[in-house]
Coordinates of N, CA and C and ligand atoms in Angstrom, one line a residue:
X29 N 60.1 126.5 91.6 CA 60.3 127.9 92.1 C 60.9 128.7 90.9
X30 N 60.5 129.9 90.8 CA 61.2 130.8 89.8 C 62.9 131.1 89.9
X31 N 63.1 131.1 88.6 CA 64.9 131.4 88.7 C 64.6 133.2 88.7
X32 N 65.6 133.8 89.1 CA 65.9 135.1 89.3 C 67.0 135.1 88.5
X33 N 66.9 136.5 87.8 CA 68.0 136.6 86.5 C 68.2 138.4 87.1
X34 N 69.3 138.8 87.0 CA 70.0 140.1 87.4 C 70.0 140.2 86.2
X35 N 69.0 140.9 84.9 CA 69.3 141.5 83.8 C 70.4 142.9 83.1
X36 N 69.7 144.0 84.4 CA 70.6 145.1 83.7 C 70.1 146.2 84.9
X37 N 70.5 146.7 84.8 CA 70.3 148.1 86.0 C 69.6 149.4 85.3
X38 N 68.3 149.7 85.9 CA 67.3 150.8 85.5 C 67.6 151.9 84.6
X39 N 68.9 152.2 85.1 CA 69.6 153.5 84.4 C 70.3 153.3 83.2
X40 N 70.8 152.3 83.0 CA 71.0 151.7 81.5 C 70.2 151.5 80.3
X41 N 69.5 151.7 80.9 CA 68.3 151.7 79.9 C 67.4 152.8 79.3
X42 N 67.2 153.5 77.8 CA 66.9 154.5 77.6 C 65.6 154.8 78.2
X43 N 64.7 155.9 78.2 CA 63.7 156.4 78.6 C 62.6 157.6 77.7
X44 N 61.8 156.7 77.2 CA 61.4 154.8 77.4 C 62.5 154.3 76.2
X45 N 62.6 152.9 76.6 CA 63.2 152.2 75.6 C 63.8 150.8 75.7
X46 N 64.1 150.1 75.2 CA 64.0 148.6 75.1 C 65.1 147.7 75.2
X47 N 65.7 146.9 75.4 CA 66.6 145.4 75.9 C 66.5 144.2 75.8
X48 N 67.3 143.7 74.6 CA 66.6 141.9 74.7 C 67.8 141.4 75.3
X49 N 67.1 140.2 76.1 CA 68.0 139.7 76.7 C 68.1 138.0 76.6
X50 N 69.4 137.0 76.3 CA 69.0 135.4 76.3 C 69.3 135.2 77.3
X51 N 68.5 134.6 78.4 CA 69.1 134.0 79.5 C 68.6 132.3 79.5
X52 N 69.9 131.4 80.3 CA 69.5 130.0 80.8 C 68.2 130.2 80.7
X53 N 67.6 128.9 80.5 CA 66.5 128.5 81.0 C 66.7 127.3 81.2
X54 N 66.3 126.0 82.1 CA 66.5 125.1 81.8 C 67.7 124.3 80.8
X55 N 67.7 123.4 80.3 CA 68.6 123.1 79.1 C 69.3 124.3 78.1
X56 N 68.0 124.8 77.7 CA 68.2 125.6 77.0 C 68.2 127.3 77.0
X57 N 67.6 128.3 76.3 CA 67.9 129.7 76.5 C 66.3 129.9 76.3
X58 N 65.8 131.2 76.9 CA 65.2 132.4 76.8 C 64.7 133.3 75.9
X59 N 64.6 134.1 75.0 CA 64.9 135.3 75.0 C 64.1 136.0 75.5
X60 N 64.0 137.1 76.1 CA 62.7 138.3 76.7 C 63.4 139.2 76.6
X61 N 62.9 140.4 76.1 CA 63.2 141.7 76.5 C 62.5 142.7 77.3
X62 N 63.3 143.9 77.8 CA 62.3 144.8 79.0 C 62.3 145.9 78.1
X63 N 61.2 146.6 78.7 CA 60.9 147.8 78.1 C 60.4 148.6 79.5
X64 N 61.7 149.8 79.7 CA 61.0 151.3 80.2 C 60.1 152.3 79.8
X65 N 59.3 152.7 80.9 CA 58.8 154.1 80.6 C 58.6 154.5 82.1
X66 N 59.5 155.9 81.9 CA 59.9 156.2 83.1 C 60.4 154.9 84.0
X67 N 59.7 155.1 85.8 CA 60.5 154.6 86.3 C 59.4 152.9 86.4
X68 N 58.7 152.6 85.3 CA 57.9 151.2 85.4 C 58.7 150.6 84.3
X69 N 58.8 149.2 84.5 CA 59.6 147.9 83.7 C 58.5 146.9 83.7
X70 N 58.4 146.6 82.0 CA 58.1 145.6 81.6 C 58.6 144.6 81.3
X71 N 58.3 143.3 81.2 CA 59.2 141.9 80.0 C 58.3 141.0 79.6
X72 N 58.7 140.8 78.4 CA 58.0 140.0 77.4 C 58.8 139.1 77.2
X73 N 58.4 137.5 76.3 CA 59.3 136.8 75.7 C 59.6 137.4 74.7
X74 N 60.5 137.2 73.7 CA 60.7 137.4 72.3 C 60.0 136.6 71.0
X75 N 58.8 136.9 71.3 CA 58.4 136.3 70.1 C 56.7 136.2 69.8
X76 N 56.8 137.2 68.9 CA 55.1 137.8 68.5 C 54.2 136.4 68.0
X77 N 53.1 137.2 68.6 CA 51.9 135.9 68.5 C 51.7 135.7 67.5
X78 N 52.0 136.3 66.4 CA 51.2 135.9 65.1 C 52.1 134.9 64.4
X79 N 53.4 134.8 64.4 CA 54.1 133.4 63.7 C 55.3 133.3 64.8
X80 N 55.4 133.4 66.0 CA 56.6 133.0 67.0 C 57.9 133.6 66.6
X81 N 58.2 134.3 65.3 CA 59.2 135.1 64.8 C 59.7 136.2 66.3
X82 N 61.0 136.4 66.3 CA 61.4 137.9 67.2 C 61.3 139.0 66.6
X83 N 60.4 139.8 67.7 CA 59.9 141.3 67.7 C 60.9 142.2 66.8
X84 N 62.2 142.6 67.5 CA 62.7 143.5 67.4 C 63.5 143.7 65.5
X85 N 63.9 145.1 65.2 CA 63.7 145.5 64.0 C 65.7 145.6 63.8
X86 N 65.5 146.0 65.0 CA 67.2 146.2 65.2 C 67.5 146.0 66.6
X87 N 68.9 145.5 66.9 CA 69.0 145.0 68.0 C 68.5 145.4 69.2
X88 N 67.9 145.2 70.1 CA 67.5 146.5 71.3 C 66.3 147.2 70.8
X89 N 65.7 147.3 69.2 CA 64.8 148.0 68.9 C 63.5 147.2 68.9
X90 N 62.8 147.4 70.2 CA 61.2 146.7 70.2 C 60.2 148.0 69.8
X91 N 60.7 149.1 70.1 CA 59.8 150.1 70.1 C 59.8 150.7 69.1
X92 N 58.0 151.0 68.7 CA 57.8 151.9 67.2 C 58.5 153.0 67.1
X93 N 58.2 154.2 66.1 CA 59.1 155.1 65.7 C 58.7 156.1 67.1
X94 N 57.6 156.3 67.7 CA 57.3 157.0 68.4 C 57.4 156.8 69.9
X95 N 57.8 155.7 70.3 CA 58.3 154.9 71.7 C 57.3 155.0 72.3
X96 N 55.8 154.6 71.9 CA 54.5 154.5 72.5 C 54.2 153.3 72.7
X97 N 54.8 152.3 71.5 CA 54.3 151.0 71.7 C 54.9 149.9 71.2
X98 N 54.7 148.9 71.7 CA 56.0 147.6 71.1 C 55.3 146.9 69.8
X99 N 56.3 147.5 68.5 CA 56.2 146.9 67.3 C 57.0 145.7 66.7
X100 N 55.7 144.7 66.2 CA 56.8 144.1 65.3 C 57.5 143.9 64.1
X101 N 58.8 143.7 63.6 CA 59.5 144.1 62.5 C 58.5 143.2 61.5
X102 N 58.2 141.9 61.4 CA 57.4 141.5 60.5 C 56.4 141.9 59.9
X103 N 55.3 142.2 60.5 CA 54.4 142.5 60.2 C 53.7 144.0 60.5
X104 N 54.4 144.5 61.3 CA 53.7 145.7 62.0 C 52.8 145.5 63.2
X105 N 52.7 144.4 63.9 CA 51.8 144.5 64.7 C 51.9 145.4 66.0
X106 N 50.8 146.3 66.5 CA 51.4 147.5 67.5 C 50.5 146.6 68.8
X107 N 51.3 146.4 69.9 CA 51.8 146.3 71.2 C 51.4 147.0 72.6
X108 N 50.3 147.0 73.2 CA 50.6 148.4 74.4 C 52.2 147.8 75.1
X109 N 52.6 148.9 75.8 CA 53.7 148.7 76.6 C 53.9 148.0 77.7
X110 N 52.5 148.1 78.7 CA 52.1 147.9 80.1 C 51.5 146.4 80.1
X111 N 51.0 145.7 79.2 CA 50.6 144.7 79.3 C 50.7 143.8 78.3
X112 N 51.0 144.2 77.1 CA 51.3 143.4 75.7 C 50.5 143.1 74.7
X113 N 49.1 144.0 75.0 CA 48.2 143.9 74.2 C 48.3 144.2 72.8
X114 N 47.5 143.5 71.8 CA 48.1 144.0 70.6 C 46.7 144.5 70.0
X115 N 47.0 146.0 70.0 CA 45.5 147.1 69.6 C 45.7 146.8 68.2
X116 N 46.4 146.5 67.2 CA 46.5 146.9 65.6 C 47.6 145.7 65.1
X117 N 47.2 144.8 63.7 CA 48.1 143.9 63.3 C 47.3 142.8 63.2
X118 N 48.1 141.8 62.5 CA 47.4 140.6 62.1 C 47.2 139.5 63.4
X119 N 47.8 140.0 64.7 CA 47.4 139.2 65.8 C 47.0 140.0 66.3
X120 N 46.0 141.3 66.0 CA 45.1 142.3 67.4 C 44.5 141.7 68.0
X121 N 44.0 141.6 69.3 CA 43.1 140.8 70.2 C 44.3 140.3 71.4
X122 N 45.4 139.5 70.5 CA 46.2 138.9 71.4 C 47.3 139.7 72.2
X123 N 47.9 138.5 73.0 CA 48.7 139.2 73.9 C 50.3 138.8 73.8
X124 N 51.4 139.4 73.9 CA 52.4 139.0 73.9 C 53.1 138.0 75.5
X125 N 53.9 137.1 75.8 CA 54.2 136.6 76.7 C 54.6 137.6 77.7
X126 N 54.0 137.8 78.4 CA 54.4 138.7 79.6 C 55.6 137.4 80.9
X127 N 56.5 138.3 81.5 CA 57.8 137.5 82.2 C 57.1 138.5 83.5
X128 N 57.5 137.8 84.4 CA 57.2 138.7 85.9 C 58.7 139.5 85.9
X129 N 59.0 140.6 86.1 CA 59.9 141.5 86.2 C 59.7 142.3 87.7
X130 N 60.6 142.7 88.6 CA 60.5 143.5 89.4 C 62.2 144.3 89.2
X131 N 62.0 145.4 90.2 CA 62.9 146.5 90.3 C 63.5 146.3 91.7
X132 N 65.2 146.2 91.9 CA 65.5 145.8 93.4 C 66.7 146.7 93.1
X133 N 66.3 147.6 94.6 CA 67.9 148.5 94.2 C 68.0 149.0 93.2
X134 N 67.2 149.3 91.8 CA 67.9 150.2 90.6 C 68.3 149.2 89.9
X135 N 68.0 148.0 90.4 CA 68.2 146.6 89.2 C 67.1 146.1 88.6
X136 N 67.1 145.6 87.6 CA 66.0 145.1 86.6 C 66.3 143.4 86.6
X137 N 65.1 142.7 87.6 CA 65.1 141.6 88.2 C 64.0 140.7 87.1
X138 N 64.0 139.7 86.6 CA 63.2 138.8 86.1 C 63.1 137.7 86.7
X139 N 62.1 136.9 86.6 CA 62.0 135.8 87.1 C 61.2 135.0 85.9
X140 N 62.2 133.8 85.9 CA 61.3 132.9 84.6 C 61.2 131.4 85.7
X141 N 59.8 131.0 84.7 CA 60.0 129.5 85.6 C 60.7 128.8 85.2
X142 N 61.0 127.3 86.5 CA 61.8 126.5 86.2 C 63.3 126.8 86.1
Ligands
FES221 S1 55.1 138.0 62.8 FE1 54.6 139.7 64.1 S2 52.9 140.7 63.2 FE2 53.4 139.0 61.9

């Protein structure tokens, strides 16, 4: 059954704009981060398809300069927001780890397996 993780509350979070987070997993840790736009939440793992490296450029920074799409610091690969697709970059075609995420109360809820 999935673990439920209380990440961070809706309003803490810029608009749009991004949050990594390490949670338990098992033995070991996690990382995923969420990304808003408006009032929809996304979560990904941390870690682009093209060498397993983490996304972000600066802490909290998944999003390109224009907050359209999730960039990675290595290589540049561009990201849609809503599903993880990667339209441009040395892993286009592919998809980032998408996390099940829901909204309860104005909280930002994850659920990872195991
Ligand atoms: S490591 Fe992400 S695009 Fe190369």
């Amino acid at each position: 059954m999935p673990k439920r993780h209380v990440v961070c509350e809706l309003k803490s979070l810029a608009n749009p704009g991004s949050q990594g987070f390490t949670l338990k997993y098992n033995e070991g840790i996690k990382e995923i981060f969420v990304v808003r736009c408006g009032e929809a939440v996304y979560a990904y793992q941390n870690e682009c398809p093209h060498t397993g490296v983490n996304l972000e450029w600066l802490k909290d920074q998944f999003l390109d300069l224009s907050n359209s799409y999730i960039q990675c610091a290595t290589h540049g690969a561009l990201f849609r927001l809503e599903d993880g697709y990667c339209l441009r970059g040395p892993c286009a075609g592919e998809y980032l780890t998408s996390v099940k995420v829901k909204l309860e109360a104005g909280q930002v809820v994850v659920f990872l397996n195991n």
